[in-house]
Tab-separated table of C-alpha atoms and ligand atoms in Angstrom:
chain	number	residue	atom	x	y	z
A	1	MET	CA	-17.850	18.518	-20.821
A	2	PRO	CA	-17.447	20.052	-16.871
A	3	GLN	CA	-15.067	18.212	-14.680
A	4	ASN	CA	-16.789	17.007	-11.616
A	5	GLN	CA	-14.686	17.698	-8.288
A	6	HIS	CA	-13.584	14.045	-8.390
A	7	SER	CA	-11.652	13.896	-11.330
A	8	ILE	CA	-8.055	13.774	-11.399
A	9	ASP	CA	-6.312	16.587	-12.709
A	10	MET	CA	-3.535	15.121	-14.865
A	11	ASP	CA	-1.759	18.598	-16.266
A	12	LYS	CA	-1.122	19.049	-12.515
A	13	ILE	CA	0.237	15.160	-12.029
A	14	ARG	CA	2.379	15.755	-15.184
A	15	GLU	CA	3.761	19.420	-13.308
A	16	VAL	CA	4.341	17.484	-10.631
A	17	ALA	CA	6.268	14.588	-11.848
A	18	GLY	CA	8.282	17.122	-13.826
A	19	ARG	CA	9.594	18.650	-10.599
A	20	LEU	CA	10.188	15.344	-9.125
A	21	ASN	CA	12.256	14.353	-12.207
A	22	ALA	CA	14.243	17.540	-12.028
A	23	PHE	CA	15.108	17.617	-8.316
A	24	SER	CA	17.312	15.096	-6.554
A	25	ARG	CA	16.441	15.541	-2.904
A	26	ILE	CA	12.949	14.791	-1.961
A	27	LEU	CA	11.021	14.851	1.529
A	28	VAL	CA	7.560	13.065	2.280
A	29	LEU	CA	5.381	13.795	4.798
A	30	THR	CA	2.555	11.391	5.376
A	31	GLY	CA	-0.268	11.219	7.958
A	32	ALA	CA	-3.624	9.291	8.775
A	33	GLY	CA	-5.072	9.940	5.563
A	34	ILE	CA	-2.525	7.791	3.223
A	35	SER	CA	-3.601	4.768	5.754
A	36	GLN	CA	-7.297	5.890	5.069
A	37	GLU	CA	-7.647	3.374	1.927
A	38	SER	CA	-6.333	0.519	3.587
A	39	GLY	CA	-9.145	0.824	6.442
A	40	VAL	CA	-7.161	2.628	9.114
A	41	PRO	CA	-9.246	5.085	10.849
A	42	THR	CA	-8.132	8.535	10.879
A	43	PHE	CA	-8.543	10.384	13.868
A	44	ARG	CA	-10.674	12.946	13.010
A	45	GLY	CA	-13.274	11.413	10.905
A	46	LYS	CA	-16.246	9.514	12.879
A	47	ASP	CA	-14.431	6.522	13.151
A	48	GLY	CA	-12.005	7.497	15.583
A	49	LEU	CA	-14.014	7.487	18.564
A	50	TRP	CA	-13.816	4.669	20.785
A	51	LYS	CA	-16.829	3.632	23.181
A	52	SER	CA	-17.455	7.733	22.571
A	53	GLN	CA	-14.014	8.658	24.156
A	54	ARG	CA	-11.985	11.245	21.742
A	55	ALA	CA	-8.452	9.855	20.748
A	56	GLU	CA	-6.952	13.239	22.132
A	57	ASP	CA	-8.266	12.474	25.706
A	58	LEU	CA	-6.521	8.711	25.531
A	59	ALA	CA	-3.142	9.491	23.870
A	60	THR	CA	-2.067	11.454	26.619
A	61	PRO	CA	0.306	10.853	29.394
A	62	GLU	CA	-2.173	12.198	32.093
A	63	ALA	CA	-4.768	9.855	30.739
A	64	PHE	CA	-2.169	6.854	31.098
A	65	ALA	CA	-0.928	7.893	35.034
A	66	LYS	CA	-4.522	8.032	35.994
A	67	ASP	CA	-6.122	5.023	33.974
A	68	PRO	CA	-3.593	2.445	32.250
A	69	VAL	CA	-5.972	-0.275	31.917
A	70	LEU	CA	-8.410	1.881	30.172
A	71	VAL	CA	-5.489	3.282	27.699
A	72	TRP	CA	-4.212	-0.220	27.078
A	73	LYS	CA	-7.741	-1.526	26.003
A	74	TRP	CA	-7.922	0.916	23.832
A	75	TYR	CA	-4.537	0.339	22.222
A	76	ASP	CA	-5.333	-3.306	22.240
A	77	TRP	CA	-8.876	-2.141	20.155
A	78	ARG	CA	-6.459	-0.257	17.590
A	79	ARG	CA	-3.836	-3.060	17.381
A	80	SER	CA	-6.580	-5.549	16.866
A	81	LEU	CA	-8.118	-3.266	14.245
A	82	ILE	CA	-4.952	-2.594	12.379
A	83	LYS	CA	-3.039	-5.604	12.149
A	84	PRO	CA	-5.270	-7.506	9.790
A	85	LEU	CA	-4.837	-4.551	7.604
A	86	GLN	CA	-2.518	-4.340	4.245
A	87	PRO	CA	-0.433	-1.417	2.948
A	88	ASN	CA	-2.280	0.263	-0.369
A	89	ARG	CA	-1.179	1.554	-3.640
A	90	ALA	CA	0.139	4.884	-2.206
A	91	HIS	CA	2.243	3.218	0.495
A	92	TYR	CA	3.682	0.946	-2.568
A	93	ALA	CA	4.154	4.015	-4.816
A	94	LEU	CA	6.054	5.469	-2.410
A	95	VAL	CA	8.573	2.499	-2.174
A	96	ASP	CA	8.648	2.959	-6.049
A	97	LEU	CA	9.215	6.625	-5.669
A	98	GLU	CA	12.311	5.902	-3.226
A	99	GLU	CA	14.167	3.425	-5.962
A	100	ARG	CA	13.922	6.340	-8.603
A	101	ILE	CA	15.032	9.249	-6.246
A	102	GLU	CA	18.669	10.056	-5.551
A	103	VAL	CA	18.074	11.390	-2.002
A	104	PHE	CA	14.590	10.377	-0.976
A	105	SER	CA	13.219	10.537	3.171
A	106	LEU	CA	10.088	9.656	3.872
A	107	VAL	CA	8.657	10.969	7.563
A	108	THR	CA	5.425	9.783	9.320
A	109	GLN	CA	3.319	10.884	11.801
A	110	ASN	CA	1.335	7.453	11.418
A	111	VAL	CA	1.954	4.722	14.274
A	112	ASP	CA	0.302	1.954	11.825
A	113	GLY	CA	3.580	0.354	10.547
A	114	LEU	CA	2.356	0.327	6.917
A	115	HIS	CA	5.221	2.165	5.407
A	116	ARG	CA	7.845	-0.224	6.774
A	117	ALA	CA	5.373	-3.134	5.903
A	118	ALA	CA	5.288	-2.042	2.119
A	119	GLY	CA	9.303	-1.491	1.948
A	120	SER	CA	10.155	1.926	2.651
A	121	LYS	CA	13.584	2.067	3.876
A	122	ASN	CA	15.002	5.802	4.567
A	123	LEU	CA	11.751	6.123	6.924
A	124	ILE	CA	11.399	8.203	10.257
A	125	GLU	CA	8.320	7.350	12.322
A	126	MET	CA	8.184	10.464	14.194
A	127	HIS	CA	5.167	9.321	16.525
A	128	GLY	CA	6.736	6.016	17.212
A	129	THR	CA	4.715	2.940	16.160
A	130	LEU	CA	1.962	1.081	17.968
A	131	TRP	CA	4.204	-2.485	17.330
A	132	ARG	CA	6.306	-1.672	19.792
A	133	VAL	CA	6.557	-1.203	23.638
A	134	ARG	CA	8.429	0.687	26.202
A	135	CYS	CA	9.189	0.326	30.001
A	136	THR	CA	8.091	3.292	32.256
A	137	LEU	CA	10.665	2.361	34.579
A	138	CYS	CA	13.783	0.879	32.595
A	139	GLY	CA	13.292	2.488	29.258
A	140	LYS	CA	14.068	-0.806	27.529
A	141	THR	CA	11.960	-1.096	24.348
A	142	SER	CA	10.910	-3.968	22.427
A	143	ASP	CA	8.911	-4.695	18.935
A	144	ASN	CA	5.594	-6.554	20.047
A	145	ARG	CA	2.564	-7.450	17.783
A	146	GLU	CA	0.605	-9.565	20.227
A	147	VAL	CA	-3.200	-8.990	20.063
A	148	PRO	CA	-5.069	-9.314	22.366
A	149	ILE	CA	-1.895	-8.168	24.729
A	150	THR	CA	-1.702	-8.815	28.556
A	151	ILE	CA	-3.282	-5.854	29.937
A	152	PRO	CA	-1.170	-4.287	31.266
A	153	PRO	CA	1.906	-5.743	30.075
A	154	MET	CA	4.621	-5.522	32.278
A	155	CYS	CA	8.562	-5.579	31.281
A	156	GLU	CA	10.325	-8.912	31.786
A	157	ALA	CA	13.939	-7.296	32.723
A	158	CYS	CA	12.389	-5.110	35.631
A	159	GLY	CA	8.842	-5.929	35.982
A	160	GLY	CA	7.994	-2.141	35.427
A	161	MET	CA	4.775	-1.361	33.520
A	162	LEU	CA	5.067	-1.258	29.801
A	163	ARG	CA	3.807	1.708	27.409
A	164	PRO	CA	3.211	1.905	23.776
A	165	ASP	CA	6.429	3.126	22.085
A	166	VAL	CA	4.128	6.265	20.290
A	167	VAL	CA	4.558	9.886	21.199
A	168	TRP	CA	1.210	10.839	23.121
A	169	PHE	CA	-0.176	14.652	23.027
A	170	GLY	CA	1.697	17.057	25.061
A	171	GLU	CA	4.911	14.888	24.818
A	172	ALA	CA	8.013	15.887	23.247
A	173	LEU	CA	9.472	14.128	20.197
A	174	ASP	CA	12.623	11.900	20.183
A	175	TYR	CA	15.375	14.785	20.115
A	176	GLU	CA	17.524	12.784	17.295
A	177	GLY	CA	14.715	12.166	15.102
A	178	LEU	CA	13.098	15.657	15.243
A	179	THR	CA	16.620	17.140	14.364
A	180	ARG	CA	17.270	15.170	11.423
A	181	ILE	CA	13.885	15.986	9.967
A	182	TYR	CA	14.599	19.889	10.269
A	183	GLN	CA	17.828	19.099	8.620
A	184	LEU	CA	15.749	17.624	5.678
A	185	LEU	CA	13.238	20.386	5.826
A	186	GLU	CA	16.277	22.754	5.090
A	187	ASN	CA	17.817	21.003	2.571
A	188	THR	CA	14.875	19.423	0.660
A	189	GLU	CA	14.399	20.705	-3.011
A	190	MET	CA	10.761	19.205	-3.040
A	191	MET	CA	8.409	17.847	-0.652
A	192	LEU	CA	5.072	16.027	-0.658
A	193	VAL	CA	2.689	16.497	2.065
A	194	VAL	CA	0.253	13.591	1.629
A	195	GLY	CA	-2.756	12.945	3.561
A	196	THR	CA	-2.116	15.116	6.720
A	197	SER	CA	-4.754	17.389	8.108
A	198	GLY	CA	-1.984	20.199	9.091
A	199	VAL	CA	-3.916	20.425	12.562
A	200	VAL	CA	-1.373	18.405	14.747
A	201	GLN	CA	1.942	20.370	15.768
A	202	PRO	CA	4.968	20.070	15.008
A	203	ALA	CA	4.098	18.105	11.505
A	204	ALA	CA	1.926	20.851	10.605
A	205	SER	CA	4.403	23.565	10.341
A	206	PHE	CA	6.695	21.073	8.286
A	207	GLY	CA	5.575	21.870	4.877
A	208	LEU	CA	5.890	25.705	5.704
A	209	ALA	CA	9.308	25.434	7.157
A	210	ALA	CA	10.477	23.534	3.537
A	211	LYS	CA	9.105	26.210	1.496
A	212	ARG	CA	10.737	28.986	3.416
A	213	SER	CA	13.597	26.932	2.903
A	214	GLY	CA	13.120	27.583	-0.940
A	215	ALA	CA	11.600	23.798	-1.620
A	216	PHE	CA	8.556	23.533	-4.102
A	217	VAL	CA	5.824	21.879	-1.823
A	218	VAL	CA	2.991	19.699	-2.883
A	219	GLU	CA	-0.220	18.557	-1.105
A	220	VAL	CA	-2.045	15.671	-1.691
A	221	ASN	CA	-5.238	15.258	-0.250
A	222	ARG	CA	-8.902	14.691	-0.853
A	223	SER	CA	-9.997	18.074	1.220
A	224	LYS	CA	-8.218	21.489	1.407
A	225	THR	CA	-6.407	21.722	4.647
A	226	PRO	CA	-5.345	25.050	6.650
A	227	GLN	CA	-2.079	25.114	4.521
A	228	SER	CA	-3.113	24.424	1.221
A	229	PRO	CA	-3.107	28.208	0.238
A	230	PHE	CA	0.747	28.275	0.931
A	231	PHE	CA	1.685	25.238	-1.370
A	232	ASP	CA	2.885	25.461	-4.964
A	233	VAL	CA	0.666	22.709	-5.886
A	234	SER	CA	-2.472	20.677	-4.648
A	235	LEU	CA	-3.507	17.540	-5.933
A	236	ASP	CA	-6.905	17.022	-4.842
A	237	GLY	CA	-7.955	13.391	-4.619
A	238	LYS	CA	-7.109	10.254	-2.776
A	239	ALA	CA	-3.845	9.473	-2.129
A	240	GLY	CA	-4.088	5.886	-3.332
A	241	GLU	CA	-5.069	7.525	-6.995
A	242	ILE	CA	-2.771	9.985	-7.157
A	243	LEU	CA	0.805	8.986	-5.963
A	244	PRO	CA	0.697	5.859	-8.326
A	245	ARG	CA	-0.146	8.005	-11.397
A	246	LEU	CA	2.439	10.851	-10.145
A	247	VAL	CA	4.968	7.674	-10.088
A	248	SER	CA	3.917	6.217	-13.563
A	249	ALA	CA	3.961	9.961	-14.865
A	250	ILE	CA	7.445	10.351	-13.682
A	251	THR	CA	8.587	6.925	-15.581
A	252	TYR	CA	6.705	8.310	-18.778
A	253	TYR	CA	8.283	11.127	-18.552
A	254	ALA	CA	12.022	10.408	-17.683
B	301	NAD	P1	-5.937	13.421	10.499
B	301	NAD	O1	-7.026	12.417	10.993
B	301	NAD	O2	-5.380	14.758	11.377
B	301	NAD	O3	-5.981	13.943	8.903
B	301	NAD	C1	-5.981	13.151	7.765
B	301	NAD	C2	-5.794	13.977	6.604
B	301	NAD	O4	-5.993	13.148	5.569
B	301	NAD	C3	-6.959	15.224	6.493
B	301	NAD	O5	-6.712	16.195	5.726
B	301	NAD	C4	-7.786	14.051	5.137
B	301	NAD	O6	-8.655	15.001	4.185
B	301	NAD	C5	-6.795	13.513	4.446
B	301	NAD	N1	-7.367	11.921	3.995
B	301	NAD	C6	-8.515	10.956	4.479
B	301	NAD	N2	-8.461	10.210	3.367
B	301	NAD	C7	-7.437	10.307	2.655
B	301	NAD	C8	-7.164	9.722	1.138
B	301	NAD	N3	-7.763	8.649	0.984
B	301	NAD	N4	-6.066	10.542	0.546
B	301	NAD	C9	-5.576	11.506	0.772
B	301	NAD	N5	-6.190	12.135	1.823
B	301	NAD	C10	-6.858	11.855	2.795
B	301	NAD	O7	-4.186	12.736	10.591
B	301	NAD	P2	-3.091	13.566	10.981
B	301	NAD	O8	-2.820	14.730	9.894
B	301	NAD	O9	-2.198	12.572	10.233
B	301	NAD	O10	-2.888	13.828	12.535
B	301	NAD	C11	-3.555	13.096	13.491
B	301	NAD	C12	-2.669	12.280	13.882
B	301	NAD	O11	-3.058	11.188	14.802
B	301	NAD	C13	-1.230	12.124	13.657
B	301	NAD	O12	-0.057	12.859	14.767
B	301	NAD	C14	-1.152	10.438	13.850
B	301	NAD	O13	0.043	10.170	14.654
B	301	NAD	C15	-1.770	10.179	14.607
B	301	NAD	N6	-2.799	8.822	13.527
B	301	NAD	C16	-2.442	7.791	13.529
B	301	NAD	C17	-3.116	7.097	12.446
B	301	NAD	C18	-2.187	5.981	11.707
B	301	NAD	O14	-1.028	5.586	12.238
B	301	NAD	N7	-2.791	5.636	10.442
B	301	NAD	C19	-4.225	7.153	12.457
B	301	NAD	C20	-5.063	8.047	13.133
B	301	NAD	C21	-4.143	8.927	13.861
B	302	ZN	ZN1	11.883	-2.414	32.458
């Protein structure tokens, strides 16, 4: 019987599981796709729009400087959508994987907090998190899960305006975090690139950087990406279906 395009290729999963068993240093990069099955909208899908405004036009320092109330309303809306959501099987599979691998690191572009909620420990949230705010005057950060939040929220310490503690388009990433990521990319033996479209830099080039350093790089995505041709294996399908199977296959073949 011809395989339909949605069936999961168990041979490839077993091959990748064999590699995971053989290596001790594993790095995982995740993007919005891993949270799709929890109900978090990805940016590039039709659900990514708010009042017909694009994320790329709202998640910028210029948009915040021009109209902080508008940008905060958008974040308040995103926080209200995401707050009730739960991690899915893909997030939990990565928690299981962390327990089995000697040196495991997880770098996420997501700001939804679901990896932390699932229990991942060695985690870098490279774009920050929706659940922390930062003062635009004194720089103090604090956790904040209020929904709805008072708009615009103000700093209790200095009275300055607070902003979401996330990295916006056109902003630099935290230097220390980025340095750590590049060290991991140089030293990892294997990398999984999960649910990321490969168009937002610098994360889009991480898989290729690991490959250049000699790592075995595997993509998990329900569609092809611009990087797919350069990776060692592409596992086509939903992260919530692929990752739990991968973790069971490791256990089985260990
Ligand atoms: P993206 O929206 O550009 O791409 C999502 C990718 O995931 C696509 O390649 C798609 O094919 C794939 N995908 C969708 N559903 C999937 C599933 N169930 N299983 C496997 N793959 C699936 O996301 P990106 O690459 O992360 O870049 C967007 C930027 O926007 C990031 O920088 C991120 O910080 C931010 N963002 C974050 C969230 C979040 O926190 N959950 C949501 C939207 C956007
Ligand atoms: Zn302040």
